[in-house]
Coordinates of C-alpha atoms and ligand atoms in Angstrom, one line a residue:
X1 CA 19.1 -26.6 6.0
X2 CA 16.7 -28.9 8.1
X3 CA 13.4 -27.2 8.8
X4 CA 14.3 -28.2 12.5
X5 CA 17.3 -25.9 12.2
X6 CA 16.3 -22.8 10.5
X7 CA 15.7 -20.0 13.0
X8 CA 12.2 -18.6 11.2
X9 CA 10.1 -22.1 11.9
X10 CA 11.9 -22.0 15.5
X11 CA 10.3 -18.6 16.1
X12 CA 6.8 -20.4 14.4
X13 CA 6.9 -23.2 16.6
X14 CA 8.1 -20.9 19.7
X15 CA 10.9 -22.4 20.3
X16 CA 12.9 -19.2 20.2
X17 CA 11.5 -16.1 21.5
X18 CA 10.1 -13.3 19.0
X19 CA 8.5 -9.8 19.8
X20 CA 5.7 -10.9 17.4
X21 CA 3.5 -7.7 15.7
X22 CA 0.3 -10.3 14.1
X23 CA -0.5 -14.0 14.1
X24 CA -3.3 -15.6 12.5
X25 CA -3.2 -19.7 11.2
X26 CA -1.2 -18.9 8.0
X27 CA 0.6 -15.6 8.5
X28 CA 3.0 -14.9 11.9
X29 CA 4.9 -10.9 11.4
X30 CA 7.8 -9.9 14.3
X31 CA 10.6 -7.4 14.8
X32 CA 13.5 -8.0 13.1
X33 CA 16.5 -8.6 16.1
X34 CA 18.6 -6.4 13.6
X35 CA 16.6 -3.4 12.4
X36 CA 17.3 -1.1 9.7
X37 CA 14.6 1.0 11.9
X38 CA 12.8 0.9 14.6
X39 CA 9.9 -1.0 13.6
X40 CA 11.6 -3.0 11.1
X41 CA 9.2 -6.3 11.0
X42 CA 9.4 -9.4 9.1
X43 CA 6.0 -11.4 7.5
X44 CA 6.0 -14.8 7.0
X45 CA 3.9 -17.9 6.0
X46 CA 3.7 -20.2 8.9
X47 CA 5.1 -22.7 6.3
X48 CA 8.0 -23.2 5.2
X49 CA 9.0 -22.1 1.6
X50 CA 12.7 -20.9 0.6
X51 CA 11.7 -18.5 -2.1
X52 CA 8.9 -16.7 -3.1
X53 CA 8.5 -18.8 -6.6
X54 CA 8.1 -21.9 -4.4
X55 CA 5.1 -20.5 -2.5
X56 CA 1.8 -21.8 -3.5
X57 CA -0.3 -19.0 -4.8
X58 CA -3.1 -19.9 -1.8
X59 CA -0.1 -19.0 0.7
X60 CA 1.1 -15.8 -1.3
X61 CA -2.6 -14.8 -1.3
X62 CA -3.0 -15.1 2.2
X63 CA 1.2 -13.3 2.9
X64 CA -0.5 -10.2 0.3
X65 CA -3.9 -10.0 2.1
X66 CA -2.3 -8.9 5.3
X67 CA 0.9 -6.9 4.1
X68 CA -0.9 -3.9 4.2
X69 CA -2.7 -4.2 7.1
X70 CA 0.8 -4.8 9.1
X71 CA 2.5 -2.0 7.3
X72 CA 0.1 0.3 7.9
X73 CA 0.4 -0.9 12.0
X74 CA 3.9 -0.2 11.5
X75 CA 3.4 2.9 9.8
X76 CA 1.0 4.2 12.3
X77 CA 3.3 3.1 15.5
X78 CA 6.4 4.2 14.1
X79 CA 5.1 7.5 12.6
X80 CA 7.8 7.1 9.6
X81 CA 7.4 9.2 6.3
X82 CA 7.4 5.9 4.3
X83 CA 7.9 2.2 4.1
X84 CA 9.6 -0.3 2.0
X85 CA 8.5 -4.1 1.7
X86 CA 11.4 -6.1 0.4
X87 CA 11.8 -9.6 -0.4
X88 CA 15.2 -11.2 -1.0
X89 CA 15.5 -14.1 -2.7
X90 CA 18.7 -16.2 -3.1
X91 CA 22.3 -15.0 -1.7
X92 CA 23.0 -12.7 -4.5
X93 CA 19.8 -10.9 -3.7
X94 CA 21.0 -10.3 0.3
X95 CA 18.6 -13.3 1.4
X96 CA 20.4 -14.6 4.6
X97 CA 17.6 -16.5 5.6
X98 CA 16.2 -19.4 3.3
X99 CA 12.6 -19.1 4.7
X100 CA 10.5 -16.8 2.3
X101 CA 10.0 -13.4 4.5
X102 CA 9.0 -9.9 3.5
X103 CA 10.3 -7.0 4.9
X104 CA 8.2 -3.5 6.1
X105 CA 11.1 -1.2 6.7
X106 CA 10.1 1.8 7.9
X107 CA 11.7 5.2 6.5
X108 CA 12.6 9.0 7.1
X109 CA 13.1 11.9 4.7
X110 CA 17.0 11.9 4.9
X111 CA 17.4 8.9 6.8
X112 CA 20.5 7.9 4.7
X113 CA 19.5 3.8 4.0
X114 CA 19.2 4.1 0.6
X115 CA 17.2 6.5 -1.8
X116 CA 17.4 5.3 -5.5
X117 CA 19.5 2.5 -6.4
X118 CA 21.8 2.5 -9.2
X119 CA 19.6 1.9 -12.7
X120 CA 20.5 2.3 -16.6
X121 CA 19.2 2.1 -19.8
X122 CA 18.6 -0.6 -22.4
X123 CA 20.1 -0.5 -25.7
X124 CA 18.0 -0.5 -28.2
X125 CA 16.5 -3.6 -28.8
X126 CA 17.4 -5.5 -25.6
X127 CA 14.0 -4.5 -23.4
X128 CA 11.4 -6.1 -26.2
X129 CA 13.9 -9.3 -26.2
X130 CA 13.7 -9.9 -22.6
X131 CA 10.4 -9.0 -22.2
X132 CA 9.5 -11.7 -24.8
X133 CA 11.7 -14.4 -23.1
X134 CA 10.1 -13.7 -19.4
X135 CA 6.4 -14.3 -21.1
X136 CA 7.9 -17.1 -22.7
X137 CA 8.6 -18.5 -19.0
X138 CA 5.8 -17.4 -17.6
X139 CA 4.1 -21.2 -16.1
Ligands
5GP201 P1 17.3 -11.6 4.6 O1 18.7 -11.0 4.5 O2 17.4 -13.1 4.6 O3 16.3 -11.0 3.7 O4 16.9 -11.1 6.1 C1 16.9 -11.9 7.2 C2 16.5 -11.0 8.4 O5 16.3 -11.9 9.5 C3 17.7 -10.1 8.7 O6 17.2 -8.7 8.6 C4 18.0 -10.5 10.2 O7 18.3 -9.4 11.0 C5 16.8 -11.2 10.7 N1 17.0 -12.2 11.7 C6 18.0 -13.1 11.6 N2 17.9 -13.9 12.7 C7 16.9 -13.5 13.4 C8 16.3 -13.9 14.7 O8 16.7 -14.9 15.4 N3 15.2 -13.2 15.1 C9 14.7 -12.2 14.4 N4 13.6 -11.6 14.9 N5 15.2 -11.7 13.2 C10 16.3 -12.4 12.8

């Protein structure tokens, strides 16, 4: 999609309203318009990367420096028992958006969004051979 197009840089460049949370020259946070709860917010870079493995580390460094500052805002204005910060990346993953984003999703003992997801066990064997052939990628 055309950077011109995509709703994230719109709400960057103010060209669609946001009920924005925290700005400063690299990071901009707002509500999401379709919370999973109140207080559900969304951090951004002010530029434009699709995935997280695209971001510089420079702009990943300044997107980590204030996570926690915003969650805990959210935390403390919401008054939830616990947050998640999500990232999705790529349509399998649930990313709707291609514009790198975190999510803070506030949460509630019991409030039914999810608790554990599914997991499994390796057979024996298989968690040494992909660990090995992640280090191999690492750049
Ligand atoms: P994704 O599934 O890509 O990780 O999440 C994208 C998020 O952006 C969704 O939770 C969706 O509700 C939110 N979103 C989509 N369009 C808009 C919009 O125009 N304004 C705001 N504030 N949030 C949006």
């Amino acid at each position: 999609m055309a950077e011109q197009d995509c709703i994230f840089s719109k709400i960057v460049k103010g060209e669609i309203p946001a009920q924005k949370v925290y700005e400063d020259e690299a990071v901009l946070a707002f509500l999401d318009i379709n919370p999973i709860s109140d207080g559900h917010t969304l951090v951004i870079p002010k530029q434009k990367y699709e995935k997280l493995d695209e971001c510089p580390a420079e702009v990943l460094g300044q997107l980590a420096s204030k996570l926690g500052k915003i969650a805990q805002a959210v935390a403390a204005a919401t008054g939830c028992d616990g947050y998640n910060v999500l990232c999705n990346n790529g349509r399998a993953a649930g990313q709707l958006i291609d514009y790198v984003h975190f999510h803070i999703i506030p949460r509630n003992e019991g409030d039914g969004v999810f608790h554990r997801w599914p997991h499994f066990q390796y057979p024996t064997g298989k968690i040494e051979e992909i660990a090995a052939k992640i280090r191999e990628n690492i750049k």
